[in-house]
Coordinates of C-alpha atoms and ligand atoms in Angstrom, one line a residue:
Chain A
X263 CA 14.6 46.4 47.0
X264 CA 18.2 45.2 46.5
X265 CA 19.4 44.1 49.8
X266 CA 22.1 42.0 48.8
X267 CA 21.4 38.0 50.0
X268 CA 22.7 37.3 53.5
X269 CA 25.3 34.8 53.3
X270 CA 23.6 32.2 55.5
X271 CA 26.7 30.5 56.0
X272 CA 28.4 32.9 57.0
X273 CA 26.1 33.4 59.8
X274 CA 26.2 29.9 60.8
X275 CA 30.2 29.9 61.1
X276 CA 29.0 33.2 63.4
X277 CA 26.8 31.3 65.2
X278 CA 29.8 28.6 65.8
X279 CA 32.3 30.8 67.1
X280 CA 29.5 32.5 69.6
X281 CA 28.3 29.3 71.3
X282 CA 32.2 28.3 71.5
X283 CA 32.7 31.7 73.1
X284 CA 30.3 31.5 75.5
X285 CA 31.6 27.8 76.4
X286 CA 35.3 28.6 76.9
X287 CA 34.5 32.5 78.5
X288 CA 31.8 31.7 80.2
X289 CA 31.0 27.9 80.6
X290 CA 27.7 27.4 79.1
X291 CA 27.3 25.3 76.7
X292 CA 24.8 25.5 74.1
X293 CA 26.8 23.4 71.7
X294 CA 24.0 20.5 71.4
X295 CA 21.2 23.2 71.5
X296 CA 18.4 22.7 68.4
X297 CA 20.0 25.3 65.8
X298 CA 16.9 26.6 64.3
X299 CA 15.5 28.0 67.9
X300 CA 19.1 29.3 69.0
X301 CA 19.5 31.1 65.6
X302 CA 16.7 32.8 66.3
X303 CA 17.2 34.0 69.8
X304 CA 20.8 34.7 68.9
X305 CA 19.5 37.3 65.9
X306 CA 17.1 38.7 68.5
X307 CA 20.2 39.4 70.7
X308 CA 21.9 41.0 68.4
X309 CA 19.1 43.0 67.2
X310 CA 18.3 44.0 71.2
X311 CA 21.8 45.2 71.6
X312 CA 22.5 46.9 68.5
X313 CA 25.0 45.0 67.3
X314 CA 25.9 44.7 63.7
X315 CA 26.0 41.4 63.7
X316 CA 26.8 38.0 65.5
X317 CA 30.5 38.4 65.6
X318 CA 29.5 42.3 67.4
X319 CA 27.7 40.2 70.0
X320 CA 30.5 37.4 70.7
X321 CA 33.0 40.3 70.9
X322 CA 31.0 42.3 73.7
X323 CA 30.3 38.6 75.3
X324 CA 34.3 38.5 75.3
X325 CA 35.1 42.0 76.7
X326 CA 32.4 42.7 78.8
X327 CA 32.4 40.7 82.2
X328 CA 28.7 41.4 83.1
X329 CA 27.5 41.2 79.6
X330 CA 26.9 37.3 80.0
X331 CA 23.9 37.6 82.2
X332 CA 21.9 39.6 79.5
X333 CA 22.9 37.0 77.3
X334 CA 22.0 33.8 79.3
X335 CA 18.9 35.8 79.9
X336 CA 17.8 36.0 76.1
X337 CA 18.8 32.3 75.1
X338 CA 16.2 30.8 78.2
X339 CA 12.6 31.5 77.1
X340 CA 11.1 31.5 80.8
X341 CA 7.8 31.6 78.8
X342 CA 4.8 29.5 81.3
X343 CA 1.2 29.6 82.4
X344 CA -0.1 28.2 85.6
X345 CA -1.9 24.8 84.9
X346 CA -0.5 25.2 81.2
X347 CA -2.5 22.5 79.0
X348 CA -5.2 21.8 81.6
X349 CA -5.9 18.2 80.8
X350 CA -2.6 17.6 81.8
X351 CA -2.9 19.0 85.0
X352 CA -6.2 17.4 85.6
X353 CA -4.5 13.9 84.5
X354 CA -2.1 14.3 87.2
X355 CA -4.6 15.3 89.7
X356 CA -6.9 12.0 88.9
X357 CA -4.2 9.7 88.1
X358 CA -0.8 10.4 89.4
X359 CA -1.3 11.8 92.6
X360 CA -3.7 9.0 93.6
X361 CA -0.6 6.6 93.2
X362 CA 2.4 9.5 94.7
X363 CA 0.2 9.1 97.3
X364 CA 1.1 5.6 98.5
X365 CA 4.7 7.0 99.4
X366 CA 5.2 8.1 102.8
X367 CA 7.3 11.5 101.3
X368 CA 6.9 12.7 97.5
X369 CA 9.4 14.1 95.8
X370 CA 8.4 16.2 92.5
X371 CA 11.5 17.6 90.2
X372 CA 10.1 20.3 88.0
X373 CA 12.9 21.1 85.3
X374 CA 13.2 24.3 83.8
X375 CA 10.5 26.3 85.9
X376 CA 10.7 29.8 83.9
X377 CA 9.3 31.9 86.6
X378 CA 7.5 28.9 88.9
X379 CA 4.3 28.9 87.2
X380 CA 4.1 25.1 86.9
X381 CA 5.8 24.4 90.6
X382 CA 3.3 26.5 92.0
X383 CA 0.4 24.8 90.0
X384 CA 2.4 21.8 91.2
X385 CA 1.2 22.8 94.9
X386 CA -2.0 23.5 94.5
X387 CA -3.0 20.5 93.1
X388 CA -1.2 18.9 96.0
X389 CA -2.8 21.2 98.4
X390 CA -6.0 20.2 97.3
X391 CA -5.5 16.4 97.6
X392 CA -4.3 16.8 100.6
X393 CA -0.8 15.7 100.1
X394 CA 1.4 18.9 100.4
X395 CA 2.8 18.1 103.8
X396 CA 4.7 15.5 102.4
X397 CA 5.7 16.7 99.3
X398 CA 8.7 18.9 98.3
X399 CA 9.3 20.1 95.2
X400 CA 12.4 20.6 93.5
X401 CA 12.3 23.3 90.5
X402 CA 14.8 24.3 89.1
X403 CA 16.4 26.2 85.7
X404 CA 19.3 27.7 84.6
X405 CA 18.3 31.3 84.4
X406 CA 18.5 33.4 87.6
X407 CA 16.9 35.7 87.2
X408 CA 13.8 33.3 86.3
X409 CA 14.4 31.3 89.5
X410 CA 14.4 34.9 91.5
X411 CA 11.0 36.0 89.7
X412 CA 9.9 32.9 90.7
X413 CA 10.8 32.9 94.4
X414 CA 8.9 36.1 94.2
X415 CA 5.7 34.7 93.0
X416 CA 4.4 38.0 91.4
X417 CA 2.8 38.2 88.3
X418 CA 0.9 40.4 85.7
X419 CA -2.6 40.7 86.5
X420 CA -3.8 40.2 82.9
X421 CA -2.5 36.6 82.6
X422 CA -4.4 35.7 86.0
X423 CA -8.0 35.8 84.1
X424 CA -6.4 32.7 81.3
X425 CA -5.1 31.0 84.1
X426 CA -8.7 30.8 86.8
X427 CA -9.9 29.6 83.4
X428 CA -7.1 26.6 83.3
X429 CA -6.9 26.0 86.8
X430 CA -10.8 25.3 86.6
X431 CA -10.2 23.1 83.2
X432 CA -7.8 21.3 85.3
X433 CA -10.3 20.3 87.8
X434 CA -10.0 22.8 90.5
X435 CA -12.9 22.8 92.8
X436 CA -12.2 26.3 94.4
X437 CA -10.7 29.3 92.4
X438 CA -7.7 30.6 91.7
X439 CA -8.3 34.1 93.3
X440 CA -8.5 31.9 96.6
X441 CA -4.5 31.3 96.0
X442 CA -3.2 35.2 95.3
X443 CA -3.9 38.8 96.4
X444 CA -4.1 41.3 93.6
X445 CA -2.4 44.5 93.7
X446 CA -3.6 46.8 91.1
X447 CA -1.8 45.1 88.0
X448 CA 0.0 42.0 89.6
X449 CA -1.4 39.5 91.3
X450 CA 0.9 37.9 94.3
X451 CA 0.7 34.4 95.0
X452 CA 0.3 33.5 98.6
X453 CA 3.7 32.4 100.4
X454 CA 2.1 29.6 102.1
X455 CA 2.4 27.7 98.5
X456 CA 6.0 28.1 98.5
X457 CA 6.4 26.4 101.7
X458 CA 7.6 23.0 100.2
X459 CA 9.0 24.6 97.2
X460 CA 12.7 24.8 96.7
X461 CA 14.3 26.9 93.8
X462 CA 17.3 26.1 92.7
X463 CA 19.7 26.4 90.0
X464 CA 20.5 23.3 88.1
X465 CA 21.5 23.2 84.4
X466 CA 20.4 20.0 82.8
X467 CA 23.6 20.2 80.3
X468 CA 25.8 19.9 82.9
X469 CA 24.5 18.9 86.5
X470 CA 24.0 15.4 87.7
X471 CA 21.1 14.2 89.6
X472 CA 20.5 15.2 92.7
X473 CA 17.1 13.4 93.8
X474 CA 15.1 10.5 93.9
X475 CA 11.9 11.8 92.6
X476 CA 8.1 9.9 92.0
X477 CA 7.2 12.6 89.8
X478 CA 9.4 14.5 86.8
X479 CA 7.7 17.0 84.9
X480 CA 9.8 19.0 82.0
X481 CA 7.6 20.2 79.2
X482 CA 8.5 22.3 77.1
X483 CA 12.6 22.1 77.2
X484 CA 13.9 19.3 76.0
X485 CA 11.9 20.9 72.3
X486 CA 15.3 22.8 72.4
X487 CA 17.4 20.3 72.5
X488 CA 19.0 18.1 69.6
X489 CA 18.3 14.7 69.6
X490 CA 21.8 13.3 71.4
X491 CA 21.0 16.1 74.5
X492 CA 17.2 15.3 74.4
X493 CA 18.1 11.5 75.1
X494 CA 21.1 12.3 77.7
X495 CA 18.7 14.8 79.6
X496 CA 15.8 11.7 79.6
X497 CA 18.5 9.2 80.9
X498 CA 19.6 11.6 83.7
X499 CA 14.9 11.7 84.5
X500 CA 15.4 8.1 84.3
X501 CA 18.2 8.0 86.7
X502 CA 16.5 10.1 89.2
X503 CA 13.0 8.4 89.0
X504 CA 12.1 5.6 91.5
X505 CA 11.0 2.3 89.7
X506 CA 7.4 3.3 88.9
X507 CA 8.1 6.8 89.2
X508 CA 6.1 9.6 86.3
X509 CA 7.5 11.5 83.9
X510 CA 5.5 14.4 82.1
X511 CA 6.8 16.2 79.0
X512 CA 4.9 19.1 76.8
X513 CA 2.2 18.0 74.5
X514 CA 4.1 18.2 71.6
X515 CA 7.0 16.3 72.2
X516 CA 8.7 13.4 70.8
X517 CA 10.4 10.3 72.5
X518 CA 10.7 8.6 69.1
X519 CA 14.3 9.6 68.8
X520 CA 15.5 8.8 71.9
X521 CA 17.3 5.2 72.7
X522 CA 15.9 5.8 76.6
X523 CA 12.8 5.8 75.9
X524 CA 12.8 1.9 75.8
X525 CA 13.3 2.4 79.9
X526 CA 9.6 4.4 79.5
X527 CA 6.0 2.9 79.2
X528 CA 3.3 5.0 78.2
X529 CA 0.4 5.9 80.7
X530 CA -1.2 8.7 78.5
X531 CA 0.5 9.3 75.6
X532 CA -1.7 12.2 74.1
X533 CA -0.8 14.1 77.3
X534 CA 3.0 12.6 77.4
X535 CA 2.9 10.8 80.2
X536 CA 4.9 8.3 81.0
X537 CA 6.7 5.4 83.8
X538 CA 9.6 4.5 84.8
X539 CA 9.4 0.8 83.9
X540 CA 9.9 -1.7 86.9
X541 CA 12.4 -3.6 84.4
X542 CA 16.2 -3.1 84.6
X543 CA 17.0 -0.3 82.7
X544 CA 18.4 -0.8 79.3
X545 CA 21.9 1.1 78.9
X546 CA 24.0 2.4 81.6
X547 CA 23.2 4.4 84.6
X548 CA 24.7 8.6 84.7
X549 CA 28.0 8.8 83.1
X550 CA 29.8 10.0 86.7
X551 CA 32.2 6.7 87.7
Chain B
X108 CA 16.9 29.5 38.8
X109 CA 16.6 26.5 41.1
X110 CA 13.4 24.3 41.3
X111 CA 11.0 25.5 44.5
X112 CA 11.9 22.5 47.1
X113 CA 9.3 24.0 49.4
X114 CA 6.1 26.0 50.1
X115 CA 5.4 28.4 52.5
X116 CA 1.8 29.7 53.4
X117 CA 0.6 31.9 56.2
X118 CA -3.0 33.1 56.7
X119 CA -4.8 33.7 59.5
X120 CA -8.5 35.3 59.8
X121 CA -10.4 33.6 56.6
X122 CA -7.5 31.3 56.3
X123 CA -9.5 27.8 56.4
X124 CA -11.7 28.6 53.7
X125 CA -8.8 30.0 51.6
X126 CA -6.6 26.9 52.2
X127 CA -9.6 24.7 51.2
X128 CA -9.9 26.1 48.1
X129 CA -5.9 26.5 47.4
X130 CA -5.3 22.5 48.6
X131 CA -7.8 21.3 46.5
X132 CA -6.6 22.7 43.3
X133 CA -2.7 21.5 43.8
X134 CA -1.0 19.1 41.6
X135 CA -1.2 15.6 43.6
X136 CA 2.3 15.1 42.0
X137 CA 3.7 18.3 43.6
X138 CA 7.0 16.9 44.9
X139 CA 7.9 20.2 47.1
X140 CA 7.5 20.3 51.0
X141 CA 4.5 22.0 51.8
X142 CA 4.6 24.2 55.1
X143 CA 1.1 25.9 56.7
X144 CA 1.0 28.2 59.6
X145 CA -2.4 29.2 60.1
X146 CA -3.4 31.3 63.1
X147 CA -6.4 29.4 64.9
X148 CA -7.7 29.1 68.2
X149 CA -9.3 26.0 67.0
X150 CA -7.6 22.2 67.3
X151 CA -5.1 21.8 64.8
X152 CA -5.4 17.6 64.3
X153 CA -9.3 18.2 63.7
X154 CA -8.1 21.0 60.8
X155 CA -5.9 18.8 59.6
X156 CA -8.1 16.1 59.0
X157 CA -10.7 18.2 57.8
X158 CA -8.2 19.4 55.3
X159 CA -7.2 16.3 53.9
X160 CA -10.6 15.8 53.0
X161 CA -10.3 18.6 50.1
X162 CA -6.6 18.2 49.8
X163 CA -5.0 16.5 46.6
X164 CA -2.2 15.9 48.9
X165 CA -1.7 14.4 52.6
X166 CA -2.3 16.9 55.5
X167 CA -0.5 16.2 58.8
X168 CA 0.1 18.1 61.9
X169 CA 3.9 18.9 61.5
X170 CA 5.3 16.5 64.1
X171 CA 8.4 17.7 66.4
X172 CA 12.1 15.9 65.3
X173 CA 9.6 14.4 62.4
X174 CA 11.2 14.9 59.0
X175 CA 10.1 17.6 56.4
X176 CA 8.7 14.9 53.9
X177 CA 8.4 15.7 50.2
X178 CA 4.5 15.7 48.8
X179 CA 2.8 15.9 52.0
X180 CA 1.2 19.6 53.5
X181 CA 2.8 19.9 57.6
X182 CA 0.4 21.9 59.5
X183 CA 1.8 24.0 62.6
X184 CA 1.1 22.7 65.9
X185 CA -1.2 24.9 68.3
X186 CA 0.4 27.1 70.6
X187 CA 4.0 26.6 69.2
X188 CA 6.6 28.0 66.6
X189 CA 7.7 25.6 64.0
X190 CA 10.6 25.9 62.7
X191 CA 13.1 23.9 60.3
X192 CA 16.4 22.6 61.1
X193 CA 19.1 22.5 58.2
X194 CA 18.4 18.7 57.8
X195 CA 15.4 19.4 56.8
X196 CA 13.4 17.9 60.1
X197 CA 11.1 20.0 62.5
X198 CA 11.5 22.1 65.7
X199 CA 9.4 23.3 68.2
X200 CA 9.3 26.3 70.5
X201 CA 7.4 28.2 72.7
X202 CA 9.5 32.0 72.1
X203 CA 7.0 34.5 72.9
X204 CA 4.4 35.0 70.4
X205 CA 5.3 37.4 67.0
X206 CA 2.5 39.5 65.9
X207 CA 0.6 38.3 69.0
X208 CA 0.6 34.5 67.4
X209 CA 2.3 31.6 68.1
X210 CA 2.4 29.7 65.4
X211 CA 3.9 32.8 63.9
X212 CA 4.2 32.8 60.3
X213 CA 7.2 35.3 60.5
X214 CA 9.1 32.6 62.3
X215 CA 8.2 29.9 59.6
X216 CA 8.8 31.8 56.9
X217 CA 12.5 33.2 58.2
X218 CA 13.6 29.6 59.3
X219 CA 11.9 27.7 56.1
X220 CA 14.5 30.4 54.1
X221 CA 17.4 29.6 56.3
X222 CA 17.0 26.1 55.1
X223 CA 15.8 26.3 51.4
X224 CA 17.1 30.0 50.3
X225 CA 16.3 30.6 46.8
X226 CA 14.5 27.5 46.7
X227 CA 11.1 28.5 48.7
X228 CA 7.8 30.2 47.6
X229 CA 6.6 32.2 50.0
X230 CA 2.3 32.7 50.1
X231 CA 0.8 35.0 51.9
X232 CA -3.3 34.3 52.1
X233 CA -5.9 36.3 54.2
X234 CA -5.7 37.8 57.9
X235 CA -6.5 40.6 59.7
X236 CA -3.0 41.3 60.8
X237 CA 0.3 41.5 59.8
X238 CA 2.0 38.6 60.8
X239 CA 4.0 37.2 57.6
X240 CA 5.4 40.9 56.2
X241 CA 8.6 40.0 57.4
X242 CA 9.0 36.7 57.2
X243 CA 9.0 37.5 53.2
X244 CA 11.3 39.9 53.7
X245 CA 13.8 37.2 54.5
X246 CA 12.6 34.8 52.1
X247 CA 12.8 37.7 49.3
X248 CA 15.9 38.8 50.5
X249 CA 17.6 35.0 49.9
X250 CA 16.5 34.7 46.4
X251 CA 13.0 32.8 47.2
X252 CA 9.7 33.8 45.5
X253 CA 6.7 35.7 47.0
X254 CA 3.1 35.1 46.4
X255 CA 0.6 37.5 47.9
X256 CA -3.0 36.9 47.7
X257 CA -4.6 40.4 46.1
X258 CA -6.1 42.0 49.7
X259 CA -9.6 43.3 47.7
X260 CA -10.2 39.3 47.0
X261 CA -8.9 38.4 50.3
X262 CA -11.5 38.0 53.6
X263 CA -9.5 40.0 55.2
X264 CA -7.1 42.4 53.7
X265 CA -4.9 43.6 56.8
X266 CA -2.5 41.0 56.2
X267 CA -1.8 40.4 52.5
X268 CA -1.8 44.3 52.3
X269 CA 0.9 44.4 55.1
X270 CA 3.1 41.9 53.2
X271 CA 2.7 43.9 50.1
X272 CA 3.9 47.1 51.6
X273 CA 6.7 45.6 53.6
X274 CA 8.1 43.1 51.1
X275 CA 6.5 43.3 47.6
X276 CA 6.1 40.7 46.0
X277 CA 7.1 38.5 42.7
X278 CA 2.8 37.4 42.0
X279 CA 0.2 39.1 43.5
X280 CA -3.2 36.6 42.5
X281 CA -7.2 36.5 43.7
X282 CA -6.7 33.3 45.7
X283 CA -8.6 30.9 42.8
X284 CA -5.5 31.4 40.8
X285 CA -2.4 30.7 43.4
X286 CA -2.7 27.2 43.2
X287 CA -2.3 26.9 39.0
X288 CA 0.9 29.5 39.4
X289 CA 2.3 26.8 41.9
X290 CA 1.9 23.8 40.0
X291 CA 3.4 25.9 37.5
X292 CA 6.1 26.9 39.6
X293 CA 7.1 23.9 40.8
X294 CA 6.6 21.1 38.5
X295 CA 8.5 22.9 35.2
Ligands
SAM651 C1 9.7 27.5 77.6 S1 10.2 27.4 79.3 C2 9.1 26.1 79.9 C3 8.3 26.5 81.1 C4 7.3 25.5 81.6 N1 7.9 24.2 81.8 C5 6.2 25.4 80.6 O1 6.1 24.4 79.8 O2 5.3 26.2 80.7 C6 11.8 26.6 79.1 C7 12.6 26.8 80.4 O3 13.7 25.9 80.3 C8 14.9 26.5 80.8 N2 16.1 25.9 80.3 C9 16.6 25.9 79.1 N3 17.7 25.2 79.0 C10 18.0 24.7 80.3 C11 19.0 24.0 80.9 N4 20.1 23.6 80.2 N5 18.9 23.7 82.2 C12 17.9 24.1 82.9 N6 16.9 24.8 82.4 C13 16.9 25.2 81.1 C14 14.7 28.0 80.4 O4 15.5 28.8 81.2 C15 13.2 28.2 80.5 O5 12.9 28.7 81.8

């Protein structure tokens, strides 16, 4: 074995000149993206698209139009399950949607929705405490092609068995075959569950707020985000919850380097869950004049 | 060559056990970072703290944006990838499994040697797969050292055997002795 040692920092000036590629070229910015993660999806593009290496990859990103997509494609990791983490869900059937349901009209924004698995466990719960006719629920991601998938509501029959088992964990009193048909290996969720559902693009780098939600829930994607992004993203929930209003991040996340998190209190901080505090919040609203 | 900075370990099937016996016989004064991804369907915090009770050093779940500390054993997290940043402080993910695992001990193991290079030990402990063969490619391939526990002594041999084919290794040792090399290892 005498592969000669990879010159790591080499790779990392690589890695520099492909995010500011696919900034100037293309407009997306993964500039304040956690490293380690990006690294990795980064060497898994090049090794999907037999490239030689990094500097292969930007150059094909440069000369080929359509070649973005792919890309885009394998930096998002539209990895879910429905009713993911089931105490979670269970917590927000018992606690939260009890108090969402003092509002006359509840808005939910679901942030980075991979292929709709959480926004359609979302509506289900919300079915089932009677609240869905006046809800709507924004989710939204960056990746197209997850947001179509997730219009689509289709899924692989095999992951259906893991997730009757969570739905049940999370407290549901029916089951979960009661919400899809199967067809031979996919299972198809029934359209009636989309009917307060909106999918829409929206890259939390970039776009502003655009609702005054009771309820945020983001798990899972602000875990690749650097600290100065994690915080700007939590400022922008902040901005769009009411005074009162839930936010719900994956249960292994941090607040603890964030400066927002002052405008947070925590409800259930095992399963990261937290208020909006009634308080004037401490720094200064979204950046836009 | 350079002082270790860190420790590496993967197991998986058997891998409690082993890293009861291999925590209990390490040098309380080992200064290095000590990493653990070991594949369980169980609750990580209740390992954790059932590991500390055998453990010369402290056992904590590795916490995300937490730093790397020095003399303390960070466990991976259930149902996510850890990974290192270059200033030394943890990062989540939920990529797709490797080796149908997530923790994955491939992912450790590459992004532990992105950060230390030549200054990581790499172990490989039982499991009946063959998650942790490549990962010690990488950290072979950057300078870093490989420890394999000898498959025959191992509860499940799939897994040490699989890292020994793919990446050889610098120490292959039943597990009783692993411990001793890294004190060794780390504290001349
Ligand atoms: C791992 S999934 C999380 C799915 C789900 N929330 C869960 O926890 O099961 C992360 C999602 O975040 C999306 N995402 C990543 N960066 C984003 C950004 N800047 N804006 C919007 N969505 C983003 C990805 O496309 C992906 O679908």
């Amino acid at each position: 074995m005498s592969t000669p040692p990879p010159d790591t920092e080499l790779e990392q000036l690589e890695l520099d000149l492909f995010v500011e590629a696919l900034k100037r070229r293309h407009g997306h910015d993964f500039s304040q993206y956690a490293r380690a993660s990006l690294m990795r999806r980064v060497r898994q593009l090049v090794h999907d698209h037999h490239c030689s290496s990094i500097s292969a990859l930007t150059a094909q990103l440069l000369h080929e139009p359509d070649f973005v997509i792919q890309v885009v494609q394998g930096l998002s990791v539209p990895v879910s399950e429905m009713f993911r983490d089931p105490a979670v869900f269970r917590a927000l059937r018992e606690q939260v949607l009890p108090i969402l349901a003092s509002y006359p009209q509840i808005n939910i924004w679901q942030a980075g929705c991979a292929h709709g698995q959480e926004a359609y466990s979302l509506a289900i719960l919300l079915e089932e405490e009677g609240l869905y006719e006046r809800s709507h629920i924004f989710a939204t991601d960056f990746n197209p092609d997850a947001l179509q998938r997730a219009r689509e509501g289709i899924y692989p029959a095999k992951d259906a068995q893991q997730w009757s088992r969570n739905y049940l964990e999370a407290g549901g009193s029916l089951s979960l075959a009661s919400y899809y048909s199967a067809r031979y290996d996919f299972i198809r969720l029934h359209e009636r569950l989309r009917r307060n559902i909106t999918f829409a693009n929206h890259n939390l780098v970039v776009d502003k707020v655009f609702c005054e939600a009771h309820l945020v829930l983001c798990r899972n994607v602000l875990i690749y985000f650097s600290n100065p992004l994690q915080n700007r993203t939590l400022t922008l929930f902040r901005d769009s919850l009411v005074r009162g209003g839930h936010l719900c991040l994956g249960l292994r996340e941090t607040l603890d380097f964030a400066p927002v998190a002052v405008d947070f209190t925590a409800v259930d901080p095992k399963l990261r869950l937290y208020r909006r505090s009634s308080q004037p919040t401490s720094g200064n609203r979204d950046e836009s004049p | 060559m350079n002082r270790p900075e860190a420790i590496a370990i993967g197991c998986s099937m058997g891998g409690f056990d082993a890293l009861k016996i291999l925590l209990a016989a390490l040098d309380p004064r080992l200064p290095q970072v000590v990493l653990v991804c070991c594949h369980t369907a169980g609750n990580v915090e209740a390992m954790c703290e059932l590991l500390a009770s055998h453990s010369t050093l402290p056992v904590v779940e590795a916490r995300e944006r937490g730093p790397a500390s020095g003399n303390t054993v960070h466990v991976a997290p259930g149902g996510y990838h850890l990974l290192l940043e270059h200033d030394r402080h943890f990062a989540l993910s939920v990529d797709e499994r490797v080796c149908f695992s997530r923790p994955s001990i491939d992912v450790l193991f590459e992004s532990a040697a992105d950060v230390y290079h030549a200054a990581l030990i790499g172990v490989v402990l039982t499991g009946a797969n063959r998650d942790g063969a490549d990962g010690l490619v990488q950290i072979r391939s950057r300078g870093g050292i490989a420890v394999i526990q000898t498959p025959t002594s191992a509860k499940a041999a799939a897994m040490p055997q699989a890292a020994l084919d793919t990446a050889g290794t610098d120490y292959c040792l039943p597990l009783e002795e692993i411990a001793p090399l890294l004190n060794r290892l780390c504290l001349t």
